[in-house]
């Protein structure tokens, strides 16, 4: 962890495009490698066959230099490689990645990243409605509660552009998978709500192989278990009045803090989500 206040200046020139809180938990530039990002496996007991079907579709993240069939290698926003999430082909298909960690002190945590998304470029068409959504989930537990704050940018639904930010504060019930292990698939299409003022047009290049990078920021206060703000490019939304998924604390997950991006498809093609870099910071 790096304290920007102790350093007296930003410790790396690459951080000047971010606006971190005083203590940096991690900064991942994917030109340097995977940095601990991995596939999300659903809970199971005894056999992978007991895993919830929603989790069985998830694929592992990978490093990508964004090679294209028409223009060669695109590369990341900075450097050669980005973290790539790729869903399976099929409308409604989804994939998730995560970084597993814990929080050393209850405080406001802030996630920042530079991202872009595209469907797989298998057709010479605009394809701007082929990616359904992309979003971020925090998985947090204190001494009393486990919470799953999650937001998404709904790009399209059933082939129609939506262009709006949403959040979720209700989910489905837990399922038992044996040996005191439960699972919940909270990534589904149900129970999403529009964030007030959250309509936003995000730049999408006309050519199916071209990408443009965007800035994203999301804050969550572990002390109050409430969101703070969401920012995407020049849109800033106050989320402090929104609810979130909340359950009783589980016995073995004290101080949990996982960061979980996801992407899903609204067509028969794979949906791709790329991250040039990701930064998590705190305010203590």
Short mmCIF file of C-alpha atoms in Angstrom, two decimals:
data_model
loop_
_atom_site.label_atom_id
_atom_site.label_comp_id
_atom_site.label_asym_id
_atom_site.label_seq_id
_atom_site.Cartn_x
_atom_site.Cartn_y
_atom_site.Cartn_z
CA UNK A 1 0.00 0.00 0.00
CA UNK A 2 1.25 3.48 -0.88
CA UNK A 3 0.34 6.66 0.94
CA UNK A 4 0.25 9.58 -1.49
CA UNK A 5 0.19 12.03 1.41
CA UNK A 6 3.39 10.53 2.87
CA UNK A 7 5.10 10.57 -0.49
CA UNK A 8 4.33 14.28 -0.92
CA UNK A 9 3.57 13.66 -4.58
CA UNK A 10 2.06 10.99 -6.75
CA UNK A 11 4.45 8.02 -6.67
CA UNK A 12 4.12 7.21 -10.36
CA UNK A 13 3.46 9.39 -13.38
CA UNK A 14 0.81 6.89 -14.54
CA UNK A 15 -1.31 7.78 -11.49
CA UNK A 16 -1.75 11.41 -12.58
CA UNK A 17 -4.81 10.41 -14.64
CA UNK A 18 -6.49 9.03 -11.51
CA UNK A 19 -7.90 10.85 -8.47
CA UNK A 20 -7.15 8.41 -5.62
CA UNK A 21 -8.03 8.72 -1.97
CA UNK A 22 -5.02 9.11 0.41
CA UNK A 23 -3.98 5.45 0.60
CA UNK A 24 -3.62 3.29 -2.50
CA UNK A 25 -4.59 -0.33 -1.93
CA UNK A 26 -3.49 -1.52 -5.37
CA UNK A 27 -2.68 -0.17 -8.80
CA UNK A 28 -2.76 -2.72 -11.62
CA UNK A 29 -1.28 -1.88 -15.01
CA UNK A 30 -2.03 -4.96 -17.07
CA UNK A 31 1.00 -4.48 -19.28
CA UNK A 32 2.80 -5.80 -16.17
CA UNK A 33 0.67 -8.98 -15.90
CA UNK A 34 -2.57 -10.36 -14.45
CA UNK A 35 -2.00 -8.90 -10.95
CA UNK A 36 -4.20 -11.46 -9.19
CA UNK A 37 -7.37 -11.10 -11.29
CA UNK A 38 -9.02 -14.47 -11.73
CA UNK A 39 -12.16 -16.34 -12.73
CA UNK A 40 -15.12 -16.36 -10.37
CA UNK A 41 -16.06 -19.94 -9.55
CA UNK A 42 -19.45 -20.48 -7.98
CA UNK A 43 -19.70 -22.28 -4.64
CA UNK A 44 -19.82 -26.07 -4.82
CA UNK A 45 -19.41 -29.06 -2.51
CA UNK A 46 -17.98 -32.42 -3.49
CA UNK A 47 -18.36 -31.90 -7.24
CA UNK A 48 -18.40 -29.03 -9.72
CA UNK A 49 -21.81 -30.36 -10.79
CA UNK A 50 -23.33 -28.76 -7.67
CA UNK A 51 -22.39 -25.27 -8.91
CA UNK A 52 -25.26 -22.93 -9.83
CA UNK A 53 -25.78 -22.91 -13.65
CA UNK A 54 -25.22 -19.15 -13.78
CA UNK A 55 -21.67 -19.57 -12.52
CA UNK A 56 -20.85 -22.44 -14.88
CA UNK A 57 -20.87 -20.07 -17.87
CA UNK A 58 -18.11 -17.83 -16.51
CA UNK A 59 -14.76 -17.84 -18.29
CA UNK A 60 -11.32 -16.83 -16.95
CA UNK A 61 -9.97 -13.35 -17.72
CA UNK A 62 -6.97 -13.03 -19.99
CA UNK A 63 -4.38 -10.55 -21.14
CA UNK A 64 -5.04 -9.07 -24.58
CA UNK A 65 -3.25 -6.69 -26.92
CA UNK A 66 -6.55 -6.09 -28.75
CA UNK A 67 -5.43 -7.61 -32.06
CA UNK A 68 -7.93 -6.93 -34.87
CA UNK A 69 -8.39 -8.59 -38.22
CA UNK A 70 -8.43 -5.32 -40.18
CA UNK A 71 -6.13 -2.91 -38.32
CA UNK A 72 -3.57 -5.11 -36.59
CA UNK A 73 -2.76 -4.69 -32.90
CA UNK A 74 -4.56 -1.90 -31.07
CA UNK A 75 -2.87 -2.23 -27.69
CA UNK A 76 -4.15 -0.76 -24.43
CA UNK A 77 -4.63 2.89 -23.51
CA UNK A 78 -1.08 2.84 -22.17
CA UNK A 79 1.25 -0.05 -22.90
CA UNK A 80 0.61 -3.19 -24.87
CA UNK A 81 -1.82 -5.27 -22.79
CA UNK A 82 -5.27 -4.92 -21.23
CA UNK A 83 -7.25 -7.26 -18.99
CA UNK A 84 -9.97 -8.85 -21.12
CA UNK A 85 -13.27 -10.38 -20.00
CA UNK A 86 -15.08 -12.35 -22.72
CA UNK A 87 -18.54 -13.85 -22.37
CA UNK A 88 -19.59 -16.97 -24.19
CA UNK A 89 -21.64 -16.45 -27.39
CA UNK A 90 -25.39 -16.17 -26.88
CA UNK A 91 -27.89 -13.54 -25.81
CA UNK A 92 -27.78 -13.06 -22.05
CA UNK A 93 -24.44 -14.85 -21.68
CA UNK A 94 -22.24 -13.32 -19.01
CA UNK A 95 -18.78 -13.52 -17.52
CA UNK A 96 -17.25 -12.19 -14.34
CA UNK A 97 -13.74 -11.65 -12.99
CA UNK A 98 -12.58 -10.66 -9.52
CA UNK A 99 -9.72 -9.73 -7.25
CA UNK A 100 -10.00 -11.34 -3.82
CA UNK A 101 -8.82 -9.29 -0.85
CA UNK A 102 -9.78 -8.01 2.60
CA UNK A 103 -9.94 -4.51 4.03
CA UNK A 104 -7.45 -3.58 6.78
CA UNK A 105 -9.65 -0.79 8.14
CA UNK A 106 -13.28 0.28 7.62
CA UNK A 107 -13.20 3.40 5.46
CA UNK A 108 -14.38 4.70 2.10
CA UNK A 109 -12.99 2.58 -0.73
CA UNK A 110 -12.84 4.01 -4.24
CA UNK A 111 -12.36 2.04 -7.45
CA UNK A 112 -11.06 3.78 -10.57
CA UNK A 113 -10.32 2.33 -13.98
CA UNK A 114 -10.01 3.00 -17.69
CA UNK A 115 -12.23 0.62 -19.65
CA UNK A 116 -13.75 -0.10 -23.03
CA UNK A 117 -16.21 -2.68 -24.36
CA UNK A 118 -17.12 -4.21 -27.72
CA UNK A 119 -18.85 -7.28 -29.13
CA UNK A 120 -16.68 -9.75 -31.00
CA UNK A 121 -16.11 -8.23 -34.45
CA UNK A 122 -17.43 -11.08 -36.59
CA UNK A 123 -19.70 -8.88 -38.70
CA UNK A 124 -19.06 -5.69 -40.69
CA UNK A 125 -21.74 -3.79 -38.80
CA UNK A 126 -21.95 -1.07 -36.16
CA UNK A 127 -23.06 -3.62 -33.51
CA UNK A 128 -23.61 -0.90 -30.90
CA UNK A 129 -26.49 -2.84 -29.31
CA UNK A 130 -24.73 -6.22 -29.07
CA UNK A 131 -23.24 -5.68 -25.61
CA UNK A 132 -26.04 -5.71 -23.03
CA UNK A 133 -24.21 -4.26 -20.04
CA UNK A 134 -21.04 -4.03 -18.05
CA UNK A 135 -20.74 -3.32 -14.35
CA UNK A 136 -18.96 -3.68 -11.04
CA UNK A 137 -19.86 -5.49 -7.81
CA UNK A 138 -18.19 -5.01 -4.42
CA UNK A 139 -18.46 -7.99 -2.07
CA UNK A 140 -18.04 -6.65 1.48
CA UNK A 141 -18.52 -8.05 4.95
CA UNK A 142 -18.14 -6.38 8.35
CA UNK A 143 -18.93 -7.89 11.75
CA UNK A 144 -22.70 -7.80 11.20
CA UNK A 145 -23.52 -7.75 7.49
CA UNK A 146 -22.45 -8.95 4.10
CA UNK A 147 -23.34 -6.49 1.35
CA UNK A 148 -23.13 -6.71 -2.43
CA UNK A 149 -23.32 -3.18 -3.86
CA UNK A 150 -23.50 -3.43 -7.63
CA UNK A 151 -23.99 -1.01 -10.51
CA UNK A 152 -24.08 -1.49 -14.24
CA UNK A 153 -24.23 0.50 -17.46
CA UNK A 154 -27.16 -0.95 -19.39
CA UNK A 155 -26.17 -0.40 -22.99
CA UNK A 156 -28.95 -2.37 -24.69
CA UNK A 157 -31.76 -4.78 -23.86
CA UNK A 158 -33.46 -7.04 -26.39
CA UNK A 159 -31.76 -5.18 -29.23
CA UNK A 160 -32.85 -1.68 -28.12
CA UNK A 161 -30.36 0.88 -26.85
CA UNK A 162 -30.88 1.92 -23.20
CA UNK A 163 -27.74 3.96 -22.32
CA UNK A 164 -28.31 4.27 -18.57
CA UNK A 165 -26.81 3.42 -15.20
CA UNK A 166 -28.61 1.04 -12.86
CA UNK A 167 -28.20 -0.49 -9.40
CA UNK A 168 -29.61 -3.48 -7.55
CA UNK A 169 -30.87 -3.70 -3.95
CA UNK A 170 -32.87 -6.95 -4.14
CA UNK A 171 -31.87 -10.41 -5.30
CA UNK A 172 -32.95 -14.02 -5.38
CA UNK A 173 -32.80 -16.39 -2.41
CA UNK A 174 -29.76 -18.39 -1.33
CA UNK A 175 -29.50 -22.02 -2.48
CA UNK A 176 -27.84 -24.77 -0.46
CA UNK A 177 -25.08 -26.72 -2.19
CA UNK A 178 -24.19 -28.96 0.79
CA UNK A 179 -21.70 -29.03 3.68
CA UNK A 180 -23.03 -25.75 5.18
CA UNK A 181 -22.24 -24.03 1.87
CA UNK A 182 -24.74 -21.75 0.16
CA UNK A 183 -24.75 -19.87 -3.11
CA UNK A 184 -26.62 -16.93 -4.58
CA UNK A 185 -26.68 -15.88 -8.22
CA UNK A 186 -27.19 -12.13 -7.97
CA UNK A 187 -25.87 -11.29 -11.45
CA UNK A 188 -29.13 -12.04 -13.26
CA UNK A 189 -31.40 -9.67 -15.17
CA UNK A 190 -33.96 -9.36 -12.38
CA UNK A 191 -34.40 -6.43 -9.95
CA UNK A 192 -32.25 -3.78 -11.63
CA UNK A 193 -33.37 -0.18 -10.95
CA UNK A 194 -32.52 3.01 -12.81
CA UNK A 195 -30.17 5.43 -11.04
CA UNK A 196 -31.78 8.91 -11.02
CA UNK A 197 -30.05 11.14 -13.55
CA UNK A 198 -28.14 8.15 -14.88
CA UNK A 199 -28.84 8.42 -18.61
CA UNK A 200 -25.52 8.70 -20.46
CA UNK A 201 -24.36 8.31 -24.03
CA UNK A 202 -20.91 6.70 -24.03
CA UNK A 203 -18.67 7.16 -27.07
CA UNK A 204 -18.87 4.12 -29.36
CA UNK A 205 -16.79 4.06 -32.55
CA UNK A 206 -18.54 3.40 -35.84
CA UNK A 207 -16.19 0.60 -36.91
CA UNK A 208 -16.70 -2.77 -35.14
CA UNK A 209 -12.98 -3.28 -34.42
CA UNK A 210 -12.20 0.20 -33.05
CA UNK A 211 -12.38 1.09 -29.36
CA UNK A 212 -12.34 4.26 -27.29
CA UNK A 213 -11.25 4.25 -23.62
CA UNK A 214 -13.38 5.68 -20.80
CA UNK A 215 -12.78 6.68 -17.17
CA UNK A 216 -14.88 5.15 -14.36
CA UNK A 217 -14.96 5.73 -10.59
CA UNK A 218 -17.14 4.15 -7.86
CA UNK A 219 -16.98 4.72 -4.10
CA UNK A 220 -18.38 2.74 -1.17
CA UNK A 221 -18.13 3.55 2.56
CA UNK A 222 -17.55 0.39 4.61
CA UNK A 223 -18.35 2.25 7.85
CA UNK A 224 -21.91 3.08 6.78
CA UNK A 225 -22.34 0.36 4.11
CA UNK A 226 -23.47 3.04 1.65
CA UNK A 227 -22.36 4.11 -1.79
CA UNK A 228 -20.71 7.50 -2.19
CA UNK A 229 -20.37 8.55 -5.86
CA UNK A 230 -20.26 7.11 -9.35
CA UNK A 231 -18.42 8.85 -12.15
CA UNK A 232 -18.12 7.88 -15.79
CA UNK A 233 -16.22 10.40 -17.89
CA UNK A 234 -17.91 13.75 -17.14
CA UNK A 235 -21.06 12.32 -15.52
CA UNK A 236 -20.98 12.33 -11.69
CA UNK A 237 -23.85 10.76 -9.71
CA UNK A 238 -24.49 10.95 -5.96
CA UNK A 239 -25.40 7.40 -4.90
CA UNK A 240 -25.46 7.97 -1.13
CA UNK A 241 -29.27 7.59 -0.95
CA UNK A 242 -29.40 4.23 -2.76
CA UNK A 243 -29.86 0.87 -1.08
CA UNK A 244 -27.80 -2.26 -1.67
CA UNK A 245 -28.08 -6.03 -1.31
CA UNK A 246 -27.58 -6.82 2.39
CA UNK A 247 -27.51 -10.12 4.30
CA UNK A 248 -26.47 -11.34 7.73
CA UNK A 249 -22.73 -11.78 8.10
CA UNK A 250 -21.32 -15.21 7.26
CA UNK A 251 -19.06 -16.94 9.80
CA UNK A 252 -15.85 -17.15 7.74
CA UNK A 253 -15.78 -13.91 5.69
CA UNK A 254 -14.79 -11.19 8.17
CA UNK A 255 -13.23 -8.09 6.48
CA UNK A 256 -14.05 -9.41 3.01
CA UNK A 257 -13.60 -6.94 0.16
CA UNK A 258 -13.74 -8.35 -3.37
CA UNK A 259 -13.83 -6.27 -6.56
CA UNK A 260 -15.90 -7.94 -9.29
CA UNK A 261 -16.38 -6.54 -12.83
CA UNK A 262 -18.77 -8.26 -15.25
CA UNK A 263 -20.02 -8.02 -18.84
CA UNK A 264 -22.90 -9.67 -20.72
CA UNK A 265 -24.08 -10.00 -24.30
CA UNK A 266 -27.36 -8.97 -25.89
CA UNK A 267 -26.75 -10.87 -29.13
CA UNK A 268 -25.45 -14.22 -30.32
CA UNK A 269 -21.88 -12.91 -30.24
CA UNK A 270 -19.40 -12.72 -27.39
CA UNK A 271 -19.21 -9.49 -25.38
CA UNK A 272 -15.73 -8.16 -24.55
CA UNK A 273 -14.80 -5.86 -21.65
CA UNK A 274 -11.25 -4.48 -21.42
CA UNK A 275 -9.41 -2.69 -18.62
CA UNK A 276 -6.23 -0.76 -19.31
CA UNK A 277 -5.60 -0.28 -15.58
CA UNK A 278 -7.46 -0.44 -12.27
CA UNK A 279 -6.78 1.42 -9.02
CA UNK A 280 -8.34 0.95 -5.57
CA UNK A 281 -7.77 3.51 -2.82
CA UNK A 282 -9.04 4.28 0.70
CA UNK A 283 -9.45 7.40 2.85
CA UNK A 284 -7.78 6.47 6.17
#
